[in-house]
Coordinates of C-alpha atoms in Angstrom, one line a residue:
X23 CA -21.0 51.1 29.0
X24 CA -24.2 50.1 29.2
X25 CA -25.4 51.5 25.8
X26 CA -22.4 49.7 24.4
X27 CA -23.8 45.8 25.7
X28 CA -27.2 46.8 24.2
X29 CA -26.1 47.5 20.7
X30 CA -24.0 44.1 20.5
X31 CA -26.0 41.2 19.2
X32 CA -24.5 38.0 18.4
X33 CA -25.2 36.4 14.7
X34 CA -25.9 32.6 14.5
X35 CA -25.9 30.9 11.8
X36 CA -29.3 29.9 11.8
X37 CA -30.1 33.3 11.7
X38 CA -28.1 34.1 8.4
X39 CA -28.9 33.3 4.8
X40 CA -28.6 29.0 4.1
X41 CA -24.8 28.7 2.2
X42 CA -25.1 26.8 -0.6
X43 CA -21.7 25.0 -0.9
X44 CA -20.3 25.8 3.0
X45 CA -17.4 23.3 2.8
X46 CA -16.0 26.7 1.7
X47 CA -17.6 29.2 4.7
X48 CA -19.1 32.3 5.2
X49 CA -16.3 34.1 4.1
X50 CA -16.2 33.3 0.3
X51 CA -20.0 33.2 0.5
X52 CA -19.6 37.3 1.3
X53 CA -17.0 37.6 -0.8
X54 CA -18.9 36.3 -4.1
X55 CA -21.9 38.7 -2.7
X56 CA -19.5 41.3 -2.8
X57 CA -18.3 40.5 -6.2
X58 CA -21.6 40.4 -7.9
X59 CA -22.5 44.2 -7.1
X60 CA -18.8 45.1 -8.9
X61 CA -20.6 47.3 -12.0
X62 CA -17.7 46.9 -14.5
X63 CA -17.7 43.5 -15.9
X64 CA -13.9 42.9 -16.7
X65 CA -13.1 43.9 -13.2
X66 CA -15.8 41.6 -11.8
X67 CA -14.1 39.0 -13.8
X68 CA -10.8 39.4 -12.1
X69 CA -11.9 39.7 -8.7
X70 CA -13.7 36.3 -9.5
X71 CA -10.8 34.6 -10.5
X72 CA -9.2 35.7 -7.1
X73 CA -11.5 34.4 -5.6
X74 CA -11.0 31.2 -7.5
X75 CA -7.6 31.4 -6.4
X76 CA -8.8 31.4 -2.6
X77 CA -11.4 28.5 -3.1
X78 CA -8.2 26.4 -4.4
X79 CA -6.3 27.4 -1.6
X80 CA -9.1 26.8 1.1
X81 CA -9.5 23.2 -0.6
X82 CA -6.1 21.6 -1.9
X83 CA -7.7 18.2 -2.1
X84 CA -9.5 19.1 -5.0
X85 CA -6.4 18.7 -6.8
X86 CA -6.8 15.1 -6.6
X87 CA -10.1 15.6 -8.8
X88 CA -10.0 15.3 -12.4
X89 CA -11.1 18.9 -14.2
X90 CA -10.2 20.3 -11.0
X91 CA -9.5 23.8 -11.9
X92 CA -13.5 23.8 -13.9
X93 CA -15.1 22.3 -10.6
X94 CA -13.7 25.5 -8.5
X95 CA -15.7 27.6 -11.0
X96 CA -19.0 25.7 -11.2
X97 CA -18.6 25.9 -7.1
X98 CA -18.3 30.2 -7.6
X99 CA -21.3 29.9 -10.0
X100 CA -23.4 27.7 -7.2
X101 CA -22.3 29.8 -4.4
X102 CA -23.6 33.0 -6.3
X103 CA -26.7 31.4 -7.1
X104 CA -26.2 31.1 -11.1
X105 CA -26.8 35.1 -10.9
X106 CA -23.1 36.0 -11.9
X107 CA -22.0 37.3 -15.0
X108 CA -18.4 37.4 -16.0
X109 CA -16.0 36.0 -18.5
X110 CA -15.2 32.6 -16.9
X111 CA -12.5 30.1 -18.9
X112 CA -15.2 27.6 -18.6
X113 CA -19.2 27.4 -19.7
X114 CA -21.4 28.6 -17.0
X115 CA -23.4 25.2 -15.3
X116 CA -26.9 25.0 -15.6
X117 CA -28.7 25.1 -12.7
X118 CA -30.8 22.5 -13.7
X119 CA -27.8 20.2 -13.6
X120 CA -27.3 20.0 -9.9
X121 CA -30.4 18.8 -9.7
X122 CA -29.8 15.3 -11.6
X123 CA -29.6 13.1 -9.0
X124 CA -26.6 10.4 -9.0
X125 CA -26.8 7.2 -10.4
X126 CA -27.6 4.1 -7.9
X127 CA -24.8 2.1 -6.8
X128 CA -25.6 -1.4 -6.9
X129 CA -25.8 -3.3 -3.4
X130 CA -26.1 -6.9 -3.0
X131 CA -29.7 -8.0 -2.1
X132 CA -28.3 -11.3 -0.4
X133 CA -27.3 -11.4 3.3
X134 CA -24.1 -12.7 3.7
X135 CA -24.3 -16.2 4.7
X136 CA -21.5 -16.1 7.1
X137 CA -20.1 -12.7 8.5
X138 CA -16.8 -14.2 9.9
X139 CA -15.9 -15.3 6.4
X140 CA -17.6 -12.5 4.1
X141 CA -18.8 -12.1 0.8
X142 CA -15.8 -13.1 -1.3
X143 CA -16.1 -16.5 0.4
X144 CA -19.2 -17.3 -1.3
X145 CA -18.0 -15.6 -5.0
X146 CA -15.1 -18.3 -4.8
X147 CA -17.1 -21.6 -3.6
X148 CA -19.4 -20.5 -6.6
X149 CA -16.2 -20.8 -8.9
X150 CA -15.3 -23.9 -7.5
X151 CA -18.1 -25.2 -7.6
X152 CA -18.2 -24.9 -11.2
X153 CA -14.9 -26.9 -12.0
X154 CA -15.0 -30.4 -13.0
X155 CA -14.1 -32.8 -10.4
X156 CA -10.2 -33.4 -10.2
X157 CA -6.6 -32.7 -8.8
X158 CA -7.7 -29.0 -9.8
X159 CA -10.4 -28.9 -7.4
X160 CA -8.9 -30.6 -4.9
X161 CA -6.2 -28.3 -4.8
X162 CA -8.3 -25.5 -4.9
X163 CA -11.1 -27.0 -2.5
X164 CA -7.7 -27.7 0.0
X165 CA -6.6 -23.8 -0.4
X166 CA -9.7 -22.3 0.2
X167 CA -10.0 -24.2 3.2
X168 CA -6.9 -23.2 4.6
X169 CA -7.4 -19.1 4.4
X170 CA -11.1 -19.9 5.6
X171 CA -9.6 -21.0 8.5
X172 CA -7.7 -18.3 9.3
X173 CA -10.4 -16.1 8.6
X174 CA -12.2 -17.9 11.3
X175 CA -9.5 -18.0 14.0
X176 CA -9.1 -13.9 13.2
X177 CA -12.4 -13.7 15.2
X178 CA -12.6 -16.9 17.3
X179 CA -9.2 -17.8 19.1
X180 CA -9.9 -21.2 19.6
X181 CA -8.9 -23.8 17.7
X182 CA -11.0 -25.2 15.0
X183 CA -10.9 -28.7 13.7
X184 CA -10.6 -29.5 9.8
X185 CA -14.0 -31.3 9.8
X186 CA -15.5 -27.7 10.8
X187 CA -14.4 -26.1 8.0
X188 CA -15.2 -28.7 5.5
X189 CA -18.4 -28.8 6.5
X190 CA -18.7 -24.9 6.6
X191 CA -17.8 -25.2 2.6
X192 CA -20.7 -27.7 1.9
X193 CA -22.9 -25.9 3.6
X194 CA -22.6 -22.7 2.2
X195 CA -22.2 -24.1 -1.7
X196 CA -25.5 -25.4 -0.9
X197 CA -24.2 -29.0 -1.3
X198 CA -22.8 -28.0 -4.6
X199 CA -18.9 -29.3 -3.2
X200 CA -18.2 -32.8 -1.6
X201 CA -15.0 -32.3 0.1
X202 CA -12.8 -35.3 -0.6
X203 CA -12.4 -37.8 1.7
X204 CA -9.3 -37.8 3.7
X205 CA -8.4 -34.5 2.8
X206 CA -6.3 -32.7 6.1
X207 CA -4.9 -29.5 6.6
X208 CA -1.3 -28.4 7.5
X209 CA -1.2 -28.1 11.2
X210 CA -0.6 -24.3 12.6
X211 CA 2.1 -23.7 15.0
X212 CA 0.9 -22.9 18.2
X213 CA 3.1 -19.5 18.0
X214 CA 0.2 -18.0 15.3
X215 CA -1.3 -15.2 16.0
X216 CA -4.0 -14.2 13.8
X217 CA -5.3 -10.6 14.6
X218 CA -8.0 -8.1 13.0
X219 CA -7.9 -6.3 10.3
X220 CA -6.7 -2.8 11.5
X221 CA -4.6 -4.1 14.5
X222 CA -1.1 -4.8 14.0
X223 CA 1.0 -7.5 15.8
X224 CA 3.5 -5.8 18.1
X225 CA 6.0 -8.8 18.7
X226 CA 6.8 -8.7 22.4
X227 CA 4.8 -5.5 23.2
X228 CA 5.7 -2.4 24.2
X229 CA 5.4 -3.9 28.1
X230 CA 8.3 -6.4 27.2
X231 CA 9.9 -3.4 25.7
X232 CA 10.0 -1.2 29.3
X233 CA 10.9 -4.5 30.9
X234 CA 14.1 -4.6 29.0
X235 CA 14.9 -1.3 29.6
X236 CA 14.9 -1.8 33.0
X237 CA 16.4 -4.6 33.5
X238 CA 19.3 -3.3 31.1
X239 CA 19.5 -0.1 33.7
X240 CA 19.6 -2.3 36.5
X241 CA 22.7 -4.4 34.9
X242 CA 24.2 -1.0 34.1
X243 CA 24.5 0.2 37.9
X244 CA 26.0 -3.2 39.0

């Protein structure tokens, strides 16, 4: 017995070779090892398209990928470390392609001026802006105004007077828009209920739900 718990040893990973792709494990990583020491080349070439077949398996998503069936055999060619020859459908990746790195995704340098109302705020007050003076802009200075203030009582309940917002606009077109004198806003019922994004509105609640219930048992063994 006790020669037996000496000659087990258990294997972490950090102990074991680096895999190069491991969304797809250790498994097909030994597998692919195993593959590459098959001498004949045509059967080689099978047993790498079942192992293809596995990958796919493993990873349905990649179905959603354009070229999807080509990416599963670039992925056999990275996990063997480009030292693989068989008869693939598809040209064998270069190594030196992985190592392109991706192209830069362009980020705005800008802060947002005003979190609670976001970016898109400040693309339209830069259109409107822009226009000419007129019913137009009224109209559109009137509708903006509106959904900004619902965008502000999404993250402060309290009420918020017309004025506020107007003078949110002016200051964050830099004085570019004079909001027209007199100009009001619909009033909002006092039943709104603006909430976050992510959160839905459960009308009545699931504890005016149980309420119900009970009361509609209690009626039931009157």
């Amino acid at each position: 017995m006790d020669t037996l718990q000496n000659d087990i040893k258990l294997y972490y990973n950090t102990e074991r070779e680096r895999l190069r792709m491991p969304e797809y494990g250790r498994n097909i990583f030994r597998m692919v090892e195993s593959l590459k020491s098959i001498p004949d080349k045509e059967k080689r070439s099978r047993q790498a398209a079942a192992i293809v077949k596995v990958m796919e398996i493993l990873n349905p998503q990649v179905h959603s990928q354009e070229n999807y069936s080509q990416k599963l055999w670039d992925h056999l060619y990275i996990i063997a470390g480009y030292d693989l020859d068989i008869d693939s459908p598809y040209p064998a990746p270069l190594p030196e392609a992985k190592e392109v790195p991706p192209m830069p995704i362009v980020t705005y340098r800008s802060p947002v001026k005003a979190n609670h109302y976001g970016r898109n705020i400040e693309s339209i007050i830069d259109l409107i802006a822009s226009e000419p003076d007129g019913e137009v802009k009224t109209a559109m200075i009137r509708s903006l105004a509106v959904y900004m203030r619902q965008q502000y009582l999404i993250w402060n309940k309290d009420s918020v007077a017309d004025a506020t917002i107007f003078s949110d606009i002016e200051k964050l077109s830099d004085y570019r828009i004079k909001v027209p004198e007199g100009l009001e806003l619909a009033k909002i019922s006092g039943d709104t209920n603006f909430s976050r994004p992510g959160m839905s509105i459960n009308v009545g609640g699931a504890g005016s739900n149980r309420k119900n219930n009970k009361r509609g048992n209690r009626m039931n063994r009157k």
